[in-house]
Tab-separated table of C-alpha atoms and ligand atoms in Angstrom:
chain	number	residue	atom	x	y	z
N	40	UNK	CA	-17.126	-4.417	-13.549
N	41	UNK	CA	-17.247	-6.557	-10.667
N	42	UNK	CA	-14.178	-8.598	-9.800
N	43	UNK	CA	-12.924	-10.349	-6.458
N	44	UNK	CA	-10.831	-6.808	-6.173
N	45	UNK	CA	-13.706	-4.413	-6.151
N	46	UNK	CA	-14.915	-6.849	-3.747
N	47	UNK	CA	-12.234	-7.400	-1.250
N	48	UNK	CA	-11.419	-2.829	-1.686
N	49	UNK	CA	-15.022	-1.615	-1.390
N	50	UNK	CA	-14.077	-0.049	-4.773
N	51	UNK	CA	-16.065	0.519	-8.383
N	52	UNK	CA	-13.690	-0.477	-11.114
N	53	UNK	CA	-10.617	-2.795	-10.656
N	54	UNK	CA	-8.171	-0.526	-10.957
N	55	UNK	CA	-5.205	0.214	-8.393
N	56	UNK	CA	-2.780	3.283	-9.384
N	57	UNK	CA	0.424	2.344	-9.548
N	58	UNK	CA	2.676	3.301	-6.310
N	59	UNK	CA	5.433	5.473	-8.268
N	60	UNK	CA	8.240	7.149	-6.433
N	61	UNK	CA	7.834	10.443	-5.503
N	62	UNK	CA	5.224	10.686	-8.263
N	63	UNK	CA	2.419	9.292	-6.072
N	64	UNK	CA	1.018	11.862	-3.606
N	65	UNK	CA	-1.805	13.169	-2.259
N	66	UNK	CA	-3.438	14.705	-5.331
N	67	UNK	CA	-3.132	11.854	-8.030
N	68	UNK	CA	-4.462	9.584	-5.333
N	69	UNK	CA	-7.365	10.961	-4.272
N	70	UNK	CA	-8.367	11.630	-7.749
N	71	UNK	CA	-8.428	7.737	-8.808
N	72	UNK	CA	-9.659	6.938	-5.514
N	73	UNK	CA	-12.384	9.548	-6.226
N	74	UNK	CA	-13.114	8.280	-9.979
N	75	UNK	CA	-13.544	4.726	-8.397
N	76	UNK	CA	-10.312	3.089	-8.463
N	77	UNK	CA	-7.515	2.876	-5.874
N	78	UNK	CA	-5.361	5.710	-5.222
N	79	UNK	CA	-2.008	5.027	-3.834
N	80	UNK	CA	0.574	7.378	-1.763
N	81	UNK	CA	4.166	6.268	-2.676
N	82	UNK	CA	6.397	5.934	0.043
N	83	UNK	CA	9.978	6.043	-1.988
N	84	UNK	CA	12.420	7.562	1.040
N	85	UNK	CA	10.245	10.872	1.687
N	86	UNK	CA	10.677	11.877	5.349
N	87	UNK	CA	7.716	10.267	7.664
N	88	UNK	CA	6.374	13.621	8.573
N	89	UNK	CA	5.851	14.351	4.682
N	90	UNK	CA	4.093	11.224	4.365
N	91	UNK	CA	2.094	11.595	7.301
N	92	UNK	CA	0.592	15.063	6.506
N	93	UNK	CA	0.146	12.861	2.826
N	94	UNK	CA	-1.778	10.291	4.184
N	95	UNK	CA	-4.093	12.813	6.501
N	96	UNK	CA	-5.021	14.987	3.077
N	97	UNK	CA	-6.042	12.103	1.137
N	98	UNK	CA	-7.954	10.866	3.880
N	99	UNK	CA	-9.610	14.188	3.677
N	100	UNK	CA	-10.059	14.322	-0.065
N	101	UNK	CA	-11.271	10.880	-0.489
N	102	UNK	CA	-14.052	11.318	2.139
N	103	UNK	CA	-14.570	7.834	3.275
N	104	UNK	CA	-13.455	5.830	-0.099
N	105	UNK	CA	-10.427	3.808	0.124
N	106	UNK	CA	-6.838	4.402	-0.323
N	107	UNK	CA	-3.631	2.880	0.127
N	108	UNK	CA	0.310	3.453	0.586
N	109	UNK	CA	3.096	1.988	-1.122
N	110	UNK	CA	5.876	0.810	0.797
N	111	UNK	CA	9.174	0.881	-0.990
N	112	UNK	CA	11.132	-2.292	0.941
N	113	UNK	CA	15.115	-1.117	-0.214
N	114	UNK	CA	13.819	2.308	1.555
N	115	UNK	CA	15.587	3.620	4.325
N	116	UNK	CA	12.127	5.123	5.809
N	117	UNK	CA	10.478	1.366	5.567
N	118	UNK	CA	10.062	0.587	8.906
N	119	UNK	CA	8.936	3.240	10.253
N	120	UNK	CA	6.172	3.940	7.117
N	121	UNK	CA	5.292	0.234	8.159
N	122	UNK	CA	4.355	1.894	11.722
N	123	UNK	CA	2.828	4.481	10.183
N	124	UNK	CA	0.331	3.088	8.300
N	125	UNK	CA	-1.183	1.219	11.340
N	126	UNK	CA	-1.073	4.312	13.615
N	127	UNK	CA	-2.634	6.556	10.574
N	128	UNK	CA	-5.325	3.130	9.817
N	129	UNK	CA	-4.269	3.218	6.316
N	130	UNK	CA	-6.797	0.740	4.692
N	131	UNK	CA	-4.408	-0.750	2.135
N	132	UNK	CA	-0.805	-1.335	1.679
N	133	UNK	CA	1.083	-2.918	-1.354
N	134	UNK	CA	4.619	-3.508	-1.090
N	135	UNK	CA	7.157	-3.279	-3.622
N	136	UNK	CA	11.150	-4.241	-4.233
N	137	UNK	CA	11.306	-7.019	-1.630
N	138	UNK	CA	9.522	-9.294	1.204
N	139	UNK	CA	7.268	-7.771	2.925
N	140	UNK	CA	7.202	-11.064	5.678
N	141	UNK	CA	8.721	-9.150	8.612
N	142	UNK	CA	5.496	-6.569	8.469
N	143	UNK	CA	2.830	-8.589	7.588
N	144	UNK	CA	1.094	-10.214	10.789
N	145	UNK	CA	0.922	-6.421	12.027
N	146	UNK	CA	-0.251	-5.208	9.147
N	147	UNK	CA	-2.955	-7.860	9.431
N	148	UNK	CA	-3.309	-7.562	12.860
N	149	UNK	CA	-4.392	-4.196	12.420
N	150	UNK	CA	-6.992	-5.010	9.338
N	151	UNK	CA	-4.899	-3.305	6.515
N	152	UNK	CA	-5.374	-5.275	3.337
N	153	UNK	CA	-2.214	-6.379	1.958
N	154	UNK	CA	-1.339	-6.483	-1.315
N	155	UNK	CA	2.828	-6.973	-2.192
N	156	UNK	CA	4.081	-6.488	-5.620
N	157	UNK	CA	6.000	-9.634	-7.336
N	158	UNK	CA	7.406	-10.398	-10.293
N	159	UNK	CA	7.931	-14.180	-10.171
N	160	UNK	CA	5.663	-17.064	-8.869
N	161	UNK	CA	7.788	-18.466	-6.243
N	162	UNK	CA	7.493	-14.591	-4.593
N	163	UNK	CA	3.241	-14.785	-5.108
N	164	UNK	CA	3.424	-18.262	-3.483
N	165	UNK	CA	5.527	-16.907	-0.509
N	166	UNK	CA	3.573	-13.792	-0.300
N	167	UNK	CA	0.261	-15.931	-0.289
N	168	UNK	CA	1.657	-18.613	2.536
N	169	UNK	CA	2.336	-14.992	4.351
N	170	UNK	CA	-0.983	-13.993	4.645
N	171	UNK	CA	-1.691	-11.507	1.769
N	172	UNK	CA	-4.890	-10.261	0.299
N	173	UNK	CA	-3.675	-10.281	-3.550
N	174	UNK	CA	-0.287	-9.842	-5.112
N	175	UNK	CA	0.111	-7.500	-8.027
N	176	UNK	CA	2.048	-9.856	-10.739
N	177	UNK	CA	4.288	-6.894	-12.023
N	178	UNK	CA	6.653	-8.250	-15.950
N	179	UNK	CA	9.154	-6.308	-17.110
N	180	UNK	CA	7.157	-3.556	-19.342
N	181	UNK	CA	6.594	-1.932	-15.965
N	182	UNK	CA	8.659	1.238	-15.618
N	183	UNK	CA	10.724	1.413	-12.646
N	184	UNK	CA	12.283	-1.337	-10.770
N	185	UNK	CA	11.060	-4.574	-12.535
N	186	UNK	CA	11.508	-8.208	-12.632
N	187	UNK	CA	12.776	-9.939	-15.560
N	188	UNK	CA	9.559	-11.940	-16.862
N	189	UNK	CA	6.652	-10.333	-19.161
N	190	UNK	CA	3.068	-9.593	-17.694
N	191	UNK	CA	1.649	-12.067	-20.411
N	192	UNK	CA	3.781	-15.059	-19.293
N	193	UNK	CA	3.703	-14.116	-15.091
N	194	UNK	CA	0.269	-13.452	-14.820
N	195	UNK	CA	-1.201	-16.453	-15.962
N	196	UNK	CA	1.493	-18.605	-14.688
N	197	UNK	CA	0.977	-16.946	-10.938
N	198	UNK	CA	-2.993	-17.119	-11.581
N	199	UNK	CA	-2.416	-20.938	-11.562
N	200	UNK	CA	-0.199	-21.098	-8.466
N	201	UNK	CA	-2.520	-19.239	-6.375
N	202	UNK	CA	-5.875	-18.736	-4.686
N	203	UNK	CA	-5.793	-15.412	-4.035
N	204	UNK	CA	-6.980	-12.469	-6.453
N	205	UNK	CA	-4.114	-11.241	-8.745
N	206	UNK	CA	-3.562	-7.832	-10.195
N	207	UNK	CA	-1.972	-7.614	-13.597
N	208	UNK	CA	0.682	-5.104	-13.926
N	209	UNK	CA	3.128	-3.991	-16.719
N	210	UNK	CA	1.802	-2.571	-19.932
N	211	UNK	CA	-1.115	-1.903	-19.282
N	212	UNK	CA	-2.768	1.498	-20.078
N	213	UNK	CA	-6.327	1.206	-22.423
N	214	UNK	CA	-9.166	-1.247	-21.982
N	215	UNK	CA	-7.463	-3.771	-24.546
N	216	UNK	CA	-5.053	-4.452	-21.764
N	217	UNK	CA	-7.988	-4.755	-18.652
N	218	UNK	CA	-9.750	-6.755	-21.348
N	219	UNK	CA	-6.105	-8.932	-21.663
N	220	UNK	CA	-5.258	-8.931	-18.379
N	221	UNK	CA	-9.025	-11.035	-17.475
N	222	UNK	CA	-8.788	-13.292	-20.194
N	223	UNK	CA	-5.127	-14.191	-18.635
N	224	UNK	CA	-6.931	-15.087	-14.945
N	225	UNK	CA	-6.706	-11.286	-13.279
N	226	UNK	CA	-8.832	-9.970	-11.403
N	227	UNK	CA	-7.839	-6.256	-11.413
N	228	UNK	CA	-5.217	-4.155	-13.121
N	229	UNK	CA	-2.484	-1.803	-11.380
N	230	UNK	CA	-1.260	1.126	-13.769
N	231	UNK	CA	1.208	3.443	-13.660
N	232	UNK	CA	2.544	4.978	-16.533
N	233	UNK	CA	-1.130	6.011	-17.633
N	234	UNK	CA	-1.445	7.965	-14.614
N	235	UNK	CA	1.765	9.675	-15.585
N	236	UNK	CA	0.047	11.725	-18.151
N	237	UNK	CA	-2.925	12.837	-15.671
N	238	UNK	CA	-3.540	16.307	-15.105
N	239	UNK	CA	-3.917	15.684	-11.564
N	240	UNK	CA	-0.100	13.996	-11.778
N	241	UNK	CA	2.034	16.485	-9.945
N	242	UNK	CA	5.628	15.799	-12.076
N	243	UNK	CA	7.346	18.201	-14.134
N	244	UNK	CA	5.826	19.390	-17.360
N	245	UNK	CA	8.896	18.309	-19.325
N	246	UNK	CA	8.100	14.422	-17.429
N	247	UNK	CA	4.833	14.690	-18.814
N	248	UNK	CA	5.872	15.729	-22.670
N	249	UNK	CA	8.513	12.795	-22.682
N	250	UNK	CA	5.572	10.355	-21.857
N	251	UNK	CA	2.878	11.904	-24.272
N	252	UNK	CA	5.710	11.989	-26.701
N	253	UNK	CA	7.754	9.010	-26.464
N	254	UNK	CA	7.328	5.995	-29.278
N	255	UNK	CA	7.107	2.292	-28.939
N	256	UNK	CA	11.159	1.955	-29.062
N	257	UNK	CA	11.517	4.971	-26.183
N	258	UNK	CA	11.989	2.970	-23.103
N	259	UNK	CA	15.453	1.774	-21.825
N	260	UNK	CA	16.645	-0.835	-19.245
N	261	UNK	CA	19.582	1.023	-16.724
N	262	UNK	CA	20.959	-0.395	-13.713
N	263	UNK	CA	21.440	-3.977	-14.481
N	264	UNK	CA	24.785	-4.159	-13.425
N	265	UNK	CA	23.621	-3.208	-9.932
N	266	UNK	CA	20.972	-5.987	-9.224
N	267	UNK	CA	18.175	-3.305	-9.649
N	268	UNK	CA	17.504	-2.856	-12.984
N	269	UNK	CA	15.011	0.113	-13.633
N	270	UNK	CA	12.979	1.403	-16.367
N	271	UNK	CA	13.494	4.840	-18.081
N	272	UNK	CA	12.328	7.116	-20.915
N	273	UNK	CA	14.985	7.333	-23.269
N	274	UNK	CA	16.803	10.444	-22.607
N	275	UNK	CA	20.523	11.284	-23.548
N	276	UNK	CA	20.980	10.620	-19.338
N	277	UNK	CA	19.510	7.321	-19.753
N	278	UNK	CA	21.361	5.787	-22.987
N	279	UNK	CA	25.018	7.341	-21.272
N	280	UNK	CA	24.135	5.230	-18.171
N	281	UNK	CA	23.329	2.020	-20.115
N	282	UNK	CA	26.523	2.523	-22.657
N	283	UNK	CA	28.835	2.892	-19.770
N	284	UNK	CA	27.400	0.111	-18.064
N	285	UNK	CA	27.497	-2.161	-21.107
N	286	UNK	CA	31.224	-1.067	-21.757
N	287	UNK	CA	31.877	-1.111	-18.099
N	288	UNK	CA	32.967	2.634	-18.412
N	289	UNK	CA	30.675	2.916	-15.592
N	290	UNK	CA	31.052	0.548	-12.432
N	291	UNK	CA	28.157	-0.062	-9.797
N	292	UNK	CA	29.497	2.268	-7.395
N	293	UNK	CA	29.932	4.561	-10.075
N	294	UNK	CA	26.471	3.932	-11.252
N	295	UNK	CA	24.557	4.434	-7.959
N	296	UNK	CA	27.198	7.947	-7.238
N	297	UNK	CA	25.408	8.997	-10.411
N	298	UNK	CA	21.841	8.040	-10.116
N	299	UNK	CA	21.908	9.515	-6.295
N	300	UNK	CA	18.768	11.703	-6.260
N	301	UNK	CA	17.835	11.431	-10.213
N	302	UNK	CA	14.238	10.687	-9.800
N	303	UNK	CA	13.852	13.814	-7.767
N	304	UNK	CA	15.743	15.705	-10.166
N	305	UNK	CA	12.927	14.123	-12.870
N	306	UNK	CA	9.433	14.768	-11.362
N	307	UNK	CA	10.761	17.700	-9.450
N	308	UNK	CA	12.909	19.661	-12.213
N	309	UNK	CA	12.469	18.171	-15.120
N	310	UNK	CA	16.331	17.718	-15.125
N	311	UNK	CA	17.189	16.068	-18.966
N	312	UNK	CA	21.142	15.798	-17.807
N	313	UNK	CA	20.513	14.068	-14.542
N	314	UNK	CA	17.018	12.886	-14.057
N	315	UNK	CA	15.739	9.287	-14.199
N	316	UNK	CA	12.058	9.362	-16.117
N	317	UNK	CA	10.915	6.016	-14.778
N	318	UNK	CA	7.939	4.841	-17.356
N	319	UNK	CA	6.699	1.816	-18.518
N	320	UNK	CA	7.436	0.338	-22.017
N	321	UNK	CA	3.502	1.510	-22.943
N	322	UNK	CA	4.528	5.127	-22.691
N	323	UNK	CA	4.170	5.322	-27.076
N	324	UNK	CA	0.354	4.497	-26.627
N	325	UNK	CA	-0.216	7.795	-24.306
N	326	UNK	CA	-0.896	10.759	-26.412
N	327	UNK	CA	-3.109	12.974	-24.013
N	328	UNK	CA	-3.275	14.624	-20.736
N	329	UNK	CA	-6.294	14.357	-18.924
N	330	UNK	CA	-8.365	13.522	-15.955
N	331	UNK	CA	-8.165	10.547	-13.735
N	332	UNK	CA	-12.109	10.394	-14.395
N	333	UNK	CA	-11.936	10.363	-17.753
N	334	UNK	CA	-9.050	8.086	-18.046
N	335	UNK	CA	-10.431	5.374	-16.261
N	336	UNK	CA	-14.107	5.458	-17.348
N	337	UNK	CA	-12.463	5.356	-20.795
N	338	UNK	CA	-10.458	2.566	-20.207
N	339	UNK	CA	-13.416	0.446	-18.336
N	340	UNK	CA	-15.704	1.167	-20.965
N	341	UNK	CA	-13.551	-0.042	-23.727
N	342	UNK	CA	-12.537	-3.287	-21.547
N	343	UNK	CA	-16.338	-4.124	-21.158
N	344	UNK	CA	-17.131	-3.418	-24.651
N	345	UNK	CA	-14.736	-6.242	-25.324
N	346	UNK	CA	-15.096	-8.364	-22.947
N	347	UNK	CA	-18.929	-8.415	-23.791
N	348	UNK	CA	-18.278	-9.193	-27.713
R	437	TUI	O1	9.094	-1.523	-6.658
R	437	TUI	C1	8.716	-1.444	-7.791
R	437	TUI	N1	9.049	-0.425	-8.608
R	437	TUI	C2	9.852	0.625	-8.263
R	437	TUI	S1	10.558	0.923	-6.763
R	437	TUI	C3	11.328	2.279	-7.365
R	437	TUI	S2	12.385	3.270	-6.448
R	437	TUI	C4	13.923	2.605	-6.749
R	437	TUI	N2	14.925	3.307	-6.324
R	437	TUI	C5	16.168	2.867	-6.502
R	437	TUI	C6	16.438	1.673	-7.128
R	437	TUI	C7	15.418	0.938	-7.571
R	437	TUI	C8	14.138	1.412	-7.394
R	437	TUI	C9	10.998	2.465	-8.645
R	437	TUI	N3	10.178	1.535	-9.127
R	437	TUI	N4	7.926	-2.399	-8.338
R	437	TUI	C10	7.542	-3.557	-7.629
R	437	TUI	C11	8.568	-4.611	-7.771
R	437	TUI	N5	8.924	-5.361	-6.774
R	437	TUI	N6	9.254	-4.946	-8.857
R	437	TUI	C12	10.088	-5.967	-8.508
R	437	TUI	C13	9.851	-6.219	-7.179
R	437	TUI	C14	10.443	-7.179	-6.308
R	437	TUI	C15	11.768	-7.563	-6.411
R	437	TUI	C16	12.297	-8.464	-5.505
R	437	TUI	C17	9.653	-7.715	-5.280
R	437	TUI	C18	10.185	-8.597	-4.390
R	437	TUI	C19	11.494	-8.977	-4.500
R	437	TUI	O2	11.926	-9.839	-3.559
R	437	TUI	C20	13.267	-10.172	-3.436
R	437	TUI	C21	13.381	-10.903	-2.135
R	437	TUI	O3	13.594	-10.247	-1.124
R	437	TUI	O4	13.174	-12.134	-2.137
């Protein structure tokens, strides 16, 4: 499937992995860079050096096929991974959880393709009058830190307010929802959740059953008392977090005291009392573990069986 974004990545199918928090490393990227797509390194707050010896091994492991790095703007680490990625010639960056202005003309300057995350159309139009490549147009069925508007009403709604390519993102995880996502105006898809439940994902075991088992009604908004609401897998964590903020038996301060280090304590231990499972609302459509490969020649298949009806 050619689009504008297999063009403008030197990739085979229009697919971009999506940057999770310290779920994205090495070896889930340079699988879906491998299988054709775009593999991404999440930046979240890991120390630079991490990061660095990150970006050097998929470099290896990709041998030549492009790659990116996800730059996490609320990070402490942000501006130095926004050095990083020109000293290590990172060929892409996306950008995710703010304005990526400050970075942009070196970024550009040094021939990285830029590609910020948004979830609202006066963002995409900023991000465009910036200088970016694409934007990934991100709704709310996104796990993680998400905007408040649904991939079916942003995407075609930024489509129409830009020139640039757009990326659909949020909800998306089987060729119905490439298929979707091109009949709305996109040119590519980012997914994350999908990749959750690869065997190449490095998370937890128990991270992985919660996706493969969770329903259509197991996904939960926390944090919206903070300005940064996030999406979760329901756990007995999550729902305590949302009560208490709902009943305001839990304050903001309180709130971010608790959360401190829970999505560590999710890919890393599999922690059901403390951990934050950040997944996307699509999580009850993923009932297998397997390859990068086979997930995305899957879903392309299906989308272009579709698409060609
Ligand atoms: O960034 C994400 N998803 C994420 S980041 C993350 S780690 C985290 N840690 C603690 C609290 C919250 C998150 C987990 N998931 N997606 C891309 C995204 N970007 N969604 C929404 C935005 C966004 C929000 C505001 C982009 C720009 C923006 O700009 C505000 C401004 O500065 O004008």
């Amino acid at each position: 499937m050619n689009t504008k974004i297999t063009e403008l990545l030197g990739i085979k199918y229009p697919i971009i992995q999506g940057g999770m928090a310290w779920v994205a490393e090495s070896t889930l990227a340079s699988a879906v860079s491998n299988a054709g797509g775009l593999g991404l390194i999440a930046g979240g707050s890991a120390p630079i050096d991490y990061l660095r010896e990150q970006i050097r091994k998929t470099k290896e492991a990709v041998n030549g096929k492009p790659f990116g790095v996800n730059v996490m703007l609320m990070s402490p680490n942000a501006e130095d991974l926004a050095k990083l990625v020109i000293e290590e010639e990172v060929p892409v960056v996306t950008t995710g959880a703010g304005n990526p202005g400050k970075y942009m003309d070196a970024w550009k300057e040094a021939g990285i393709k830029v590609i910020p995350v948004i979830p609202s159309v006066a963002l995409a139009k900023r991000m465009e009058r910036a200088g970016a490549d694409a934007v990934v147009a991100e709704g709310t069925e996104s796990g993680g830190h998400i905007g408040e508007n649904t991939t079916m009403c942003l995407v075609p709604q930024v489509v129409d307010a830009l020139e640039i390519p757009v990326i659909a993102a949020g909800g998306i995880a089987d060729g119905r929802g490439i298929a979707a996502s091109i009949m709305l105006g996109a040119e590519g898809v980012q997914v994350g959740t999908r990749f959750l439940a690869a065997d190449e994902c490095q998370i937890h075991s128990t991270y992985k059953e919660l996706v493969v088992k969770a329903k259509d009604t197991d996904s939960i908004v926390t944090g919206r008392t903070t300005g940064h609401p996030c999406r979760n897998i329901k756990t007995k964590f999550s729902k305590k977090l949302a009560s208490g903020e709902k009943d305001g038996s839990i304050t903001p301060d309180e709130f971010e005291e608790i959360t401190l280090g829970s999505l560590r304590k999710a890919v890393q231990d599999g922690n059901l009392e403390e951990g934050s499972f950040l997944c996307g609302a699509i999580a009850g459509m993923i009932t297998e573990i397997k390859p990068c490969k086979d997930i995305i020649e899957e879903m392309f298949s299906q989308a272009e069986n579709l698409l060609n009806k």
